[in-house]
Coordinates of C-alpha atoms and ligand atoms in Angstrom, one line a residue:
M1 CA 24.7 -11.3 13.8
T2 CA 26.4 -11.1 10.5
G3 CA 29.4 -8.9 10.4
L4 CA 31.3 -7.6 7.4
R5 CA 34.8 -6.3 6.9
W6 CA 36.0 -4.9 3.6
G7 CA 38.8 -3.4 1.7
A8 CA 39.1 -1.7 -1.7
A9 CA 41.7 -0.5 -4.2
T10 CA 41.6 1.3 -7.6
D11 CA 44.1 2.3 -10.2
T12 CA 43.9 4.4 -13.4
G13 CA 46.1 1.8 -15.1
R14 CA 48.9 2.4 -17.7
V15 CA 46.9 3.5 -20.7
R16 CA 44.0 5.7 -19.6
S17 CA 44.6 9.3 -18.5
S18 CA 41.8 9.4 -16.0
N19 CA 40.0 6.9 -13.7
E20 CA 36.4 6.6 -14.8
D21 CA 35.6 3.9 -12.2
T22 CA 33.8 4.8 -9.0
A23 CA 33.6 2.6 -5.9
L24 CA 31.0 2.8 -3.1
I25 CA 32.2 1.8 0.3
A26 CA 29.3 2.6 2.6
H27 CA 28.6 -0.4 4.9
P28 CA 26.2 -2.2 4.4
L29 CA 26.3 -1.0 0.7
F30 CA 29.2 -1.7 -1.6
A31 CA 29.3 -1.1 -5.3
V32 CA 31.6 -0.6 -8.3
A33 CA 30.7 1.4 -11.4
D34 CA 32.7 1.6 -14.6
G35 CA 31.8 4.8 -16.5
M36 CA 32.1 5.3 -20.2
G37 CA 31.8 8.2 -22.6
G38 CA 34.1 10.8 -24.1
H39 CA 36.2 13.3 -22.2
A40 CA 35.1 13.4 -18.5
A41 CA 31.7 11.9 -19.2
G42 CA 32.5 8.4 -17.9
E43 CA 33.7 9.8 -14.6
V44 CA 30.4 11.7 -14.3
A45 CA 28.3 8.7 -15.2
S46 CA 29.8 6.4 -12.7
A47 CA 29.8 9.0 -9.9
V48 CA 26.1 10.1 -10.6
A49 CA 25.1 6.4 -10.6
V50 CA 26.8 5.6 -7.4
D51 CA 25.6 8.7 -5.6
T52 CA 22.0 8.3 -6.7
F53 CA 22.0 4.6 -5.8
Q54 CA 23.4 5.4 -2.3
A55 CA 20.9 8.2 -1.7
N56 CA 17.9 6.1 -2.6
A57 CA 18.9 2.7 -1.4
H58 CA 16.5 1.0 1.0
L59 CA 17.7 -2.2 2.6
S60 CA 15.5 -4.7 0.8
L61 CA 15.8 -6.5 -2.5
D62 CA 13.0 -4.3 -4.1
G63 CA 14.3 -1.2 -2.5
L64 CA 17.8 -1.7 -3.9
V65 CA 16.6 -2.6 -7.3
E66 CA 14.5 0.6 -7.3
A67 CA 17.6 2.6 -6.3
V68 CA 19.5 1.1 -9.4
R69 CA 16.5 2.2 -11.6
L70 CA 16.7 5.7 -10.2
A71 CA 20.4 5.7 -10.8
N72 CA 19.8 4.9 -14.4
Q73 CA 17.3 7.7 -14.7
A74 CA 19.7 10.1 -13.0
V75 CA 22.5 9.3 -15.5
L76 CA 20.1 9.8 -18.4
E77 CA 18.7 13.1 -17.1
R78 CA 22.2 14.4 -16.5
A79 CA 23.2 13.6 -20.1
E80 CA 20.2 15.3 -21.4
Q81 CA 21.0 18.5 -19.4
E82 CA 24.6 18.7 -20.5
P83 CA 25.3 18.2 -24.2
S84 CA 28.9 17.4 -23.6
L85 CA 27.8 14.3 -21.6
R86 CA 25.5 12.9 -24.3
G87 CA 25.9 9.1 -24.7
M88 CA 27.6 8.6 -21.4
G89 CA 26.8 5.4 -19.5
T90 CA 28.0 3.2 -16.7
T91 CA 28.0 -0.3 -15.3
L92 CA 26.9 -0.8 -11.7
S93 CA 27.4 -3.9 -9.5
V94 CA 26.2 -4.0 -6.0
V95 CA 26.7 -6.1 -2.9
A96 CA 24.5 -5.2 0.1
L97 CA 23.8 -6.8 3.5
V98 CA 20.1 -6.7 4.0
P99 CA 18.6 -7.4 7.4
G100 CA 15.4 -8.9 6.0
H101 CA 12.8 -11.0 7.7
V102 CA 12.5 -14.7 7.3
E103 CA 9.0 -16.0 8.0
V104 CA 8.8 -19.0 10.3
E105 CA 5.9 -21.4 10.2
G106 CA 3.6 -20.7 13.2
G107 CA 3.4 -17.0 12.7
G108 CA 6.9 -16.0 14.0
A109 CA 9.7 -14.4 12.1
A110 CA 13.5 -14.7 12.4
S111 CA 15.9 -12.0 11.4
G112 CA 17.7 -13.4 8.3
P113 CA 20.5 -11.2 7.2
H114 CA 21.5 -12.0 3.7
I115 CA 23.5 -10.5 0.8
V116 CA 21.8 -8.9 -2.2
V117 CA 23.8 -8.8 -5.4
L118 CA 22.7 -6.6 -8.2
N119 CA 24.2 -6.1 -11.7
V120 CA 23.9 -4.1 -14.8
G121 CA 26.8 -4.2 -17.3
D122 CA 30.1 -6.1 -17.3
S123 CA 31.5 -5.4 -13.9
R124 CA 31.4 -8.5 -11.9
V125 CA 30.6 -10.0 -8.5
Y126 CA 32.5 -13.2 -7.5
L127 CA 31.8 -15.3 -4.5
F128 CA 34.7 -17.0 -2.9
H129 CA 33.2 -19.8 -0.7
D130 CA 35.1 -22.7 0.8
R131 CA 38.2 -21.8 -1.3
Q132 CA 36.1 -22.1 -4.5
M133 CA 35.3 -19.1 -6.6
T134 CA 32.2 -18.7 -8.7
Q135 CA 31.1 -15.7 -10.7
I136 CA 27.6 -14.7 -9.5
T137 CA 26.9 -12.0 -12.1
E138 CA 26.6 -12.4 -15.8
D139 CA 28.3 -9.9 -18.1
H140 CA 25.9 -7.9 -20.2
S141 CA 28.2 -7.8 -23.2
L142 CA 27.8 -8.8 -26.8
V143 CA 30.7 -11.3 -26.6
E144 CA 29.4 -12.9 -23.4
D145 CA 25.9 -13.2 -24.9
L146 CA 27.5 -15.0 -27.9
V147 CA 29.3 -17.3 -25.5
R148 CA 26.1 -18.0 -23.5
E149 CA 24.3 -18.8 -26.8
G150 CA 27.1 -21.2 -27.8
R151 CA 28.1 -19.1 -30.8
L152 CA 31.5 -18.2 -29.5
A153 CA 34.0 -20.3 -27.5
P154 CA 35.1 -18.9 -24.2
E155 CA 38.7 -18.8 -25.4
E156 CA 37.7 -16.7 -28.4
A157 CA 35.9 -14.3 -26.1
R158 CA 38.9 -13.4 -24.1
D159 CA 40.6 -11.3 -26.8
H160 CA 37.6 -10.6 -29.0
P161 CA 37.8 -7.1 -30.7
Q162 CA 34.2 -6.3 -29.7
K163 CA 34.7 -7.3 -26.1
N164 CA 33.8 -3.8 -24.9
I165 CA 30.4 -3.6 -26.5
L166 CA 27.8 -3.8 -23.7
T167 CA 24.3 -4.9 -24.2
R168 CA 23.0 -3.4 -20.9
V169 CA 24.2 -0.3 -19.1
L170 CA 22.9 2.5 -17.0
G171 CA 22.1 5.7 -18.9
N172 CA 21.0 4.2 -22.2
E173 CA 17.2 3.8 -21.9
P174 CA 14.6 5.2 -19.5
D175 CA 14.1 1.8 -17.9
V176 CA 16.7 -0.8 -17.2
E177 CA 16.5 -4.5 -16.3
V178 CA 18.4 -5.2 -13.2
D179 CA 19.8 -8.7 -12.5
A180 CA 19.4 -9.6 -8.8
W181 CA 20.4 -12.4 -6.5
E182 CA 19.9 -13.1 -2.8
V183 CA 22.7 -15.1 -1.1
L184 CA 22.5 -16.5 2.4
P185 CA 26.1 -15.9 3.4
D186 CA 28.3 -18.3 5.5
R187 CA 31.1 -17.0 7.7
G188 CA 34.3 -16.9 5.7
D189 CA 32.5 -16.1 2.4
R190 CA 34.2 -13.3 0.4
F191 CA 32.4 -11.2 -2.2
V192 CA 34.5 -9.5 -4.7
L193 CA 33.2 -6.6 -6.8
C194 CA 35.4 -5.6 -9.7
T195 CA 35.4 -3.6 -13.0
D196 CA 36.5 -5.3 -16.2
G197 CA 40.0 -3.8 -15.7
L198 CA 40.5 -6.7 -13.4
S199 CA 38.7 -9.5 -15.2
N200 CA 40.2 -8.7 -18.6
E201 CA 43.7 -8.8 -17.2
V202 CA 43.7 -11.4 -14.5
D203 CA 42.2 -14.9 -14.9
D204 CA 39.8 -16.4 -12.4
E205 CA 42.4 -19.0 -11.1
T206 CA 44.8 -16.2 -10.3
I207 CA 42.1 -14.1 -8.6
A208 CA 41.0 -17.2 -6.5
A209 CA 44.6 -17.8 -5.6
V210 CA 45.1 -14.3 -4.3
L211 CA 41.8 -14.5 -2.3
G212 CA 42.9 -17.8 -0.8
R213 CA 46.3 -16.4 0.2
L214 CA 45.6 -12.9 1.5
D215 CA 43.3 -12.9 4.5
D216 CA 43.0 -9.1 4.9
P217 CA 40.4 -7.8 2.4
G218 CA 42.3 -4.5 1.8
D219 CA 45.5 -6.5 1.1
A220 CA 43.6 -8.8 -1.3
A221 CA 42.0 -5.8 -3.1
Q222 CA 45.4 -4.1 -3.5
E223 CA 47.2 -7.2 -4.7
L224 CA 44.4 -7.9 -7.3
V225 CA 44.7 -4.3 -8.6
A226 CA 48.5 -4.5 -8.7
R227 CA 48.3 -7.8 -10.7
A228 CA 45.9 -6.1 -13.3
V229 CA 48.3 -3.2 -13.7
A230 CA 51.3 -5.5 -14.0
Q231 CA 49.5 -7.5 -16.7
G232 CA 49.3 -4.4 -18.8
G233 CA 46.8 -2.1 -17.0
H234 CA 44.9 -1.4 -20.3
D235 CA 41.9 -0.1 -18.4
N236 CA 41.0 1.5 -15.1
V237 CA 40.7 -1.2 -12.4
T238 CA 38.7 -1.2 -9.2
V239 CA 38.3 -4.0 -6.7
V240 CA 36.2 -4.2 -3.5
V241 CA 36.5 -7.2 -1.3
V242 CA 33.7 -7.8 1.3
D243 CA 34.2 -10.6 3.9
V244 CA 31.5 -12.2 6.0
V245 CA 33.1 -12.5 9.4
D246 CA 30.2 -13.9 11.5
D247 CA 27.8 -16.7 10.8
A248 CA 24.5 -15.5 9.5
Q249 CA 22.9 -18.9 9.9
A250 CA 23.5 -18.7 13.7
G251 CA 21.1 -15.8 13.7
A252 CA 18.6 -17.1 11.2
R253 CA 18.4 -20.8 12.0
G254 CA 17.8 -23.0 15.0
P255 CA 18.1 -21.1 18.3
V256 CA 16.9 -17.7 17.1
S257 CA 14.0 -19.0 15.1
A258 CA 12.9 -21.2 18.0
T259 CA 13.0 -18.2 20.3
A260 CA 11.2 -16.0 17.9
A261 CA 8.5 -18.4 16.9
G262 CA 8.2 -20.4 20.1
P263 CA 6.0 -18.4 22.4
P264 CA 3.0 -17.9 20.0
T265 CA 3.0 -21.5 18.9
L266 CA 3.5 -22.9 22.4
S267 CA 0.7 -20.7 23.8
G268 CA -1.7 -21.8 21.1
P269 CA -2.4 -25.4 22.0
A270 CA -2.1 -24.6 25.7
V271 CA -4.9 -22.0 25.6
E272 CA -7.2 -23.8 23.3
P273 CA -8.7 -26.4 25.7
R274 CA -9.8 -23.6 28.1
A275 CA -11.9 -22.2 25.3
G276 CA -13.9 -25.4 25.3
P277 CA -17.0 -26.2 27.5
G278 CA -15.0 -25.9 30.8
P279 CA -16.3 -26.8 34.3
A280 CA -19.8 -25.9 35.5
P281 CA -19.6 -23.0 38.0
P282 CA -20.6 -24.0 41.6
N283 CA -24.2 -23.3 42.4
P284 CA -24.2 -20.7 45.3
S285 CA -27.7 -21.7 46.5
R286 CA -26.5 -25.2 47.7
G287 CA -25.4 -26.2 51.2
G288 CA -21.9 -26.2 52.7
E289 CA -20.9 -29.9 52.1
E290 CA -22.1 -29.8 48.6
R291 CA -20.3 -26.6 47.9
R292 CA -17.0 -28.1 49.1
S293 CA -17.3 -31.1 46.9
L294 CA -18.3 -28.9 44.0
R295 CA -15.3 -26.8 44.7
L296 CA -13.1 -29.9 44.7
T297 CA -14.6 -30.9 41.4
W298 CA -13.9 -27.5 40.1
R299 CA -10.3 -27.7 41.2
S300 CA -10.0 -31.3 39.8
A301 CA -11.4 -30.1 36.5
L302 CA -8.9 -27.3 36.4
F303 CA -6.1 -29.7 37.2
V304 CA -7.2 -32.0 34.4
L305 CA -7.4 -29.1 32.1
A306 CA -4.0 -27.9 33.1
V307 CA -2.5 -31.4 32.4
V308 CA -4.3 -31.5 29.1
A309 CA -3.0 -28.0 28.3
V310 CA 0.5 -28.9 29.2
L311 CA 0.4 -32.1 27.2
G312 CA -1.2 -30.4 24.3
G313 CA 1.4 -27.7 24.5
A314 CA 4.2 -30.2 24.6
V315 CA 2.8 -32.1 21.6
G316 CA 2.3 -28.7 19.9
A317 CA 5.9 -27.7 20.7
V318 CA 7.3 -31.0 19.5
T319 CA 5.2 -30.8 16.3
W320 CA 6.3 -27.3 15.8
F321 CA 10.0 -28.1 16.5
A322 CA 9.9 -31.1 14.2
R323 CA 8.1 -29.3 11.3
S324 CA 9.2 -25.7 11.6
T325 CA 12.4 -26.1 9.7
Y326 CA 13.2 -26.9 6.1
F327 CA 16.3 -28.3 4.7
V328 CA 17.9 -28.8 1.3
A329 CA 19.6 -32.2 0.7
A330 CA 20.7 -34.5 -2.0
D331 CA 18.2 -37.3 -2.6
D332 CA 19.2 -39.9 -5.2
G333 CA 21.6 -37.4 -6.7
E334 CA 19.0 -34.7 -7.0
V335 CA 18.7 -31.5 -4.9
V336 CA 15.5 -31.7 -2.9
V337 CA 13.7 -29.4 -0.4
F338 CA 12.5 -31.2 2.7
Q339 CA 10.3 -30.0 5.6
G340 CA 11.4 -31.2 9.0
R341 CA 14.8 -31.8 10.4
P342 CA 17.5 -33.8 8.6
D343 CA 17.4 -36.6 11.2
G344 CA 13.8 -36.4 12.1
V345 CA 12.3 -35.7 15.6
L346 CA 10.6 -38.5 17.5
W347 CA 7.9 -39.9 15.2
F348 CA 8.2 -37.0 12.7
Q349 CA 10.2 -37.8 9.7
P350 CA 11.1 -35.2 7.1
T351 CA 8.9 -35.0 4.1
V352 CA 9.7 -33.9 0.5
V353 CA 8.3 -30.5 -0.4
E354 CA 9.9 -29.8 -3.7
R355 CA 12.2 -31.7 -6.1
T356 CA 14.3 -29.1 -7.9
G357 CA 15.6 -31.0 -11.0
L358 CA 19.1 -29.8 -10.1
T359 CA 21.5 -32.6 -9.8
L360 CA 24.3 -32.8 -7.3
D361 CA 26.8 -32.9 -10.2
Q362 CA 25.6 -29.4 -11.3
V363 CA 26.2 -28.0 -7.9
P364 CA 29.6 -26.3 -7.2
P365 CA 31.8 -28.9 -5.5
A366 CA 32.2 -26.7 -2.4
R367 CA 28.5 -27.0 -1.7
R368 CA 28.1 -30.8 -2.1
A369 CA 29.2 -31.8 1.4
E370 CA 26.6 -29.6 3.1
L371 CA 23.9 -31.0 0.8
R372 CA 24.8 -34.5 1.6
A373 CA 24.4 -33.7 5.3
G374 CA 21.3 -31.6 4.7
K375 CA 21.5 -27.8 4.8
E376 CA 18.9 -26.4 7.3
Q377 CA 16.9 -23.3 6.3
P378 CA 14.5 -21.3 8.6
S379 CA 11.7 -21.2 6.1
L380 CA 10.5 -22.5 2.7
D381 CA 11.4 -19.1 1.2
A382 CA 14.9 -19.3 2.6
A383 CA 15.2 -22.9 1.2
R384 CA 14.1 -21.7 -2.2
R385 CA 16.5 -18.9 -2.1
Y386 CA 19.3 -21.3 -1.2
V387 CA 18.3 -23.5 -4.2
A388 CA 18.2 -20.4 -6.4
N389 CA 21.7 -19.6 -5.3
L390 CA 22.8 -23.1 -6.2
E391 CA 21.1 -22.8 -9.6
A392 CA 22.7 -19.4 -10.2
Q393 CA 26.1 -20.8 -9.4
A394 CA 25.4 -23.9 -11.5
T395 CA 24.4 -21.6 -14.4
T396 CA 27.5 -19.4 -14.1
T397 CA 29.8 -22.3 -13.9
T398 CA 28.2 -24.1 -16.8
T399 CA 27.6 -21.1 -19.2
S400 CA 31.2 -21.0 -20.1
T401 CA 31.1 -24.6 -21.3
T402 CA 27.7 -24.5 -23.0
T403 CA 28.0 -25.7 -26.6
T404 CA 24.3 -25.6 -27.6
S405 CA 24.2 -24.4 -31.1
V406 CA 21.8 -21.5 -31.9
G407 CA 20.9 -20.4 -35.4
P408 CA 22.1 -17.2 -37.0
P409 CA 20.5 -14.0 -35.8
Ligands
LIG501 MG1 36.4 -0.8 -17.6

């Protein structure tokens, strides 16, 4: 099973008089919200969003996205009820461990705990994997939009005067688009949720260095907040660090999926021959000798059937074992989804299911070794999610260097 451990810290900073950030620490739900609005409105917005999200969260991707939508409506409704709260809004970034079900070919299912990441606004979720940090979420801010469109250099974005203008936030419109990711976690992965009070003050390299140095998630969160305050503390700062402390793949791959899917598949081919013509029943009107030989024939036929059934079952089991898994591997420098096992089984060699168009160069360096070896996945869906993760990470690592020119608005 996948286990999590976590730590969190927050600080008002050196400039603001109150802390309008809200953190949610309610295993398996974690969130940060950065409220905005005059007077106490920001505090109310982030608290209403987090409370509503938690109260409505069901542990599935759709269930969690729906809870964010309800949080959006709750912030809007509250602002409509109280004129002093008009115009308030909040960001919301979520990390949740979802039990989920991974379908396995042959009708079985394996439990596949995975991490769901959701985002609206410019709070962030980072993934620290294999000592490499990538930003999973995209900031919904005017300045980051301009960077993504190639109209602003990342260096210019850092101290841009309009940096705090958000393009998406909870509490602005009746419906809100929610960005979502599903991540199959590895033991040792660290997810970091933070408000912009961290990311505006402390650069990614420094954040990664702290995460690499401090093993305890509470220590890491406190150190990151302390760094942000030391850098100026211009804004409220909130950090939640969530560590994956057990290997999710051990539950979802190999042994567990074999146990879960084995029996129905194994019993399939073994039962099938008996449903065929079968032996003729002995004729009760015949004499003793004849009956005995008939009985022998009956037993021989059963024996033959049993052998056929066992062999059929064995072939079925080998076929199932050889074909039930998918894996993602590099083929000619391209990330490709295969069906089968990386080294093949007996006469079954892996076959190409999908070529992704993603090149190994675009993949974060930390993931390349496992792709060269072949990263097993319990189902095609899981393999696709894994590729989607790679693509998301490729996107987030390349957006900051995109230089595509786009015409004027
Ligand atoms: Mg802020």
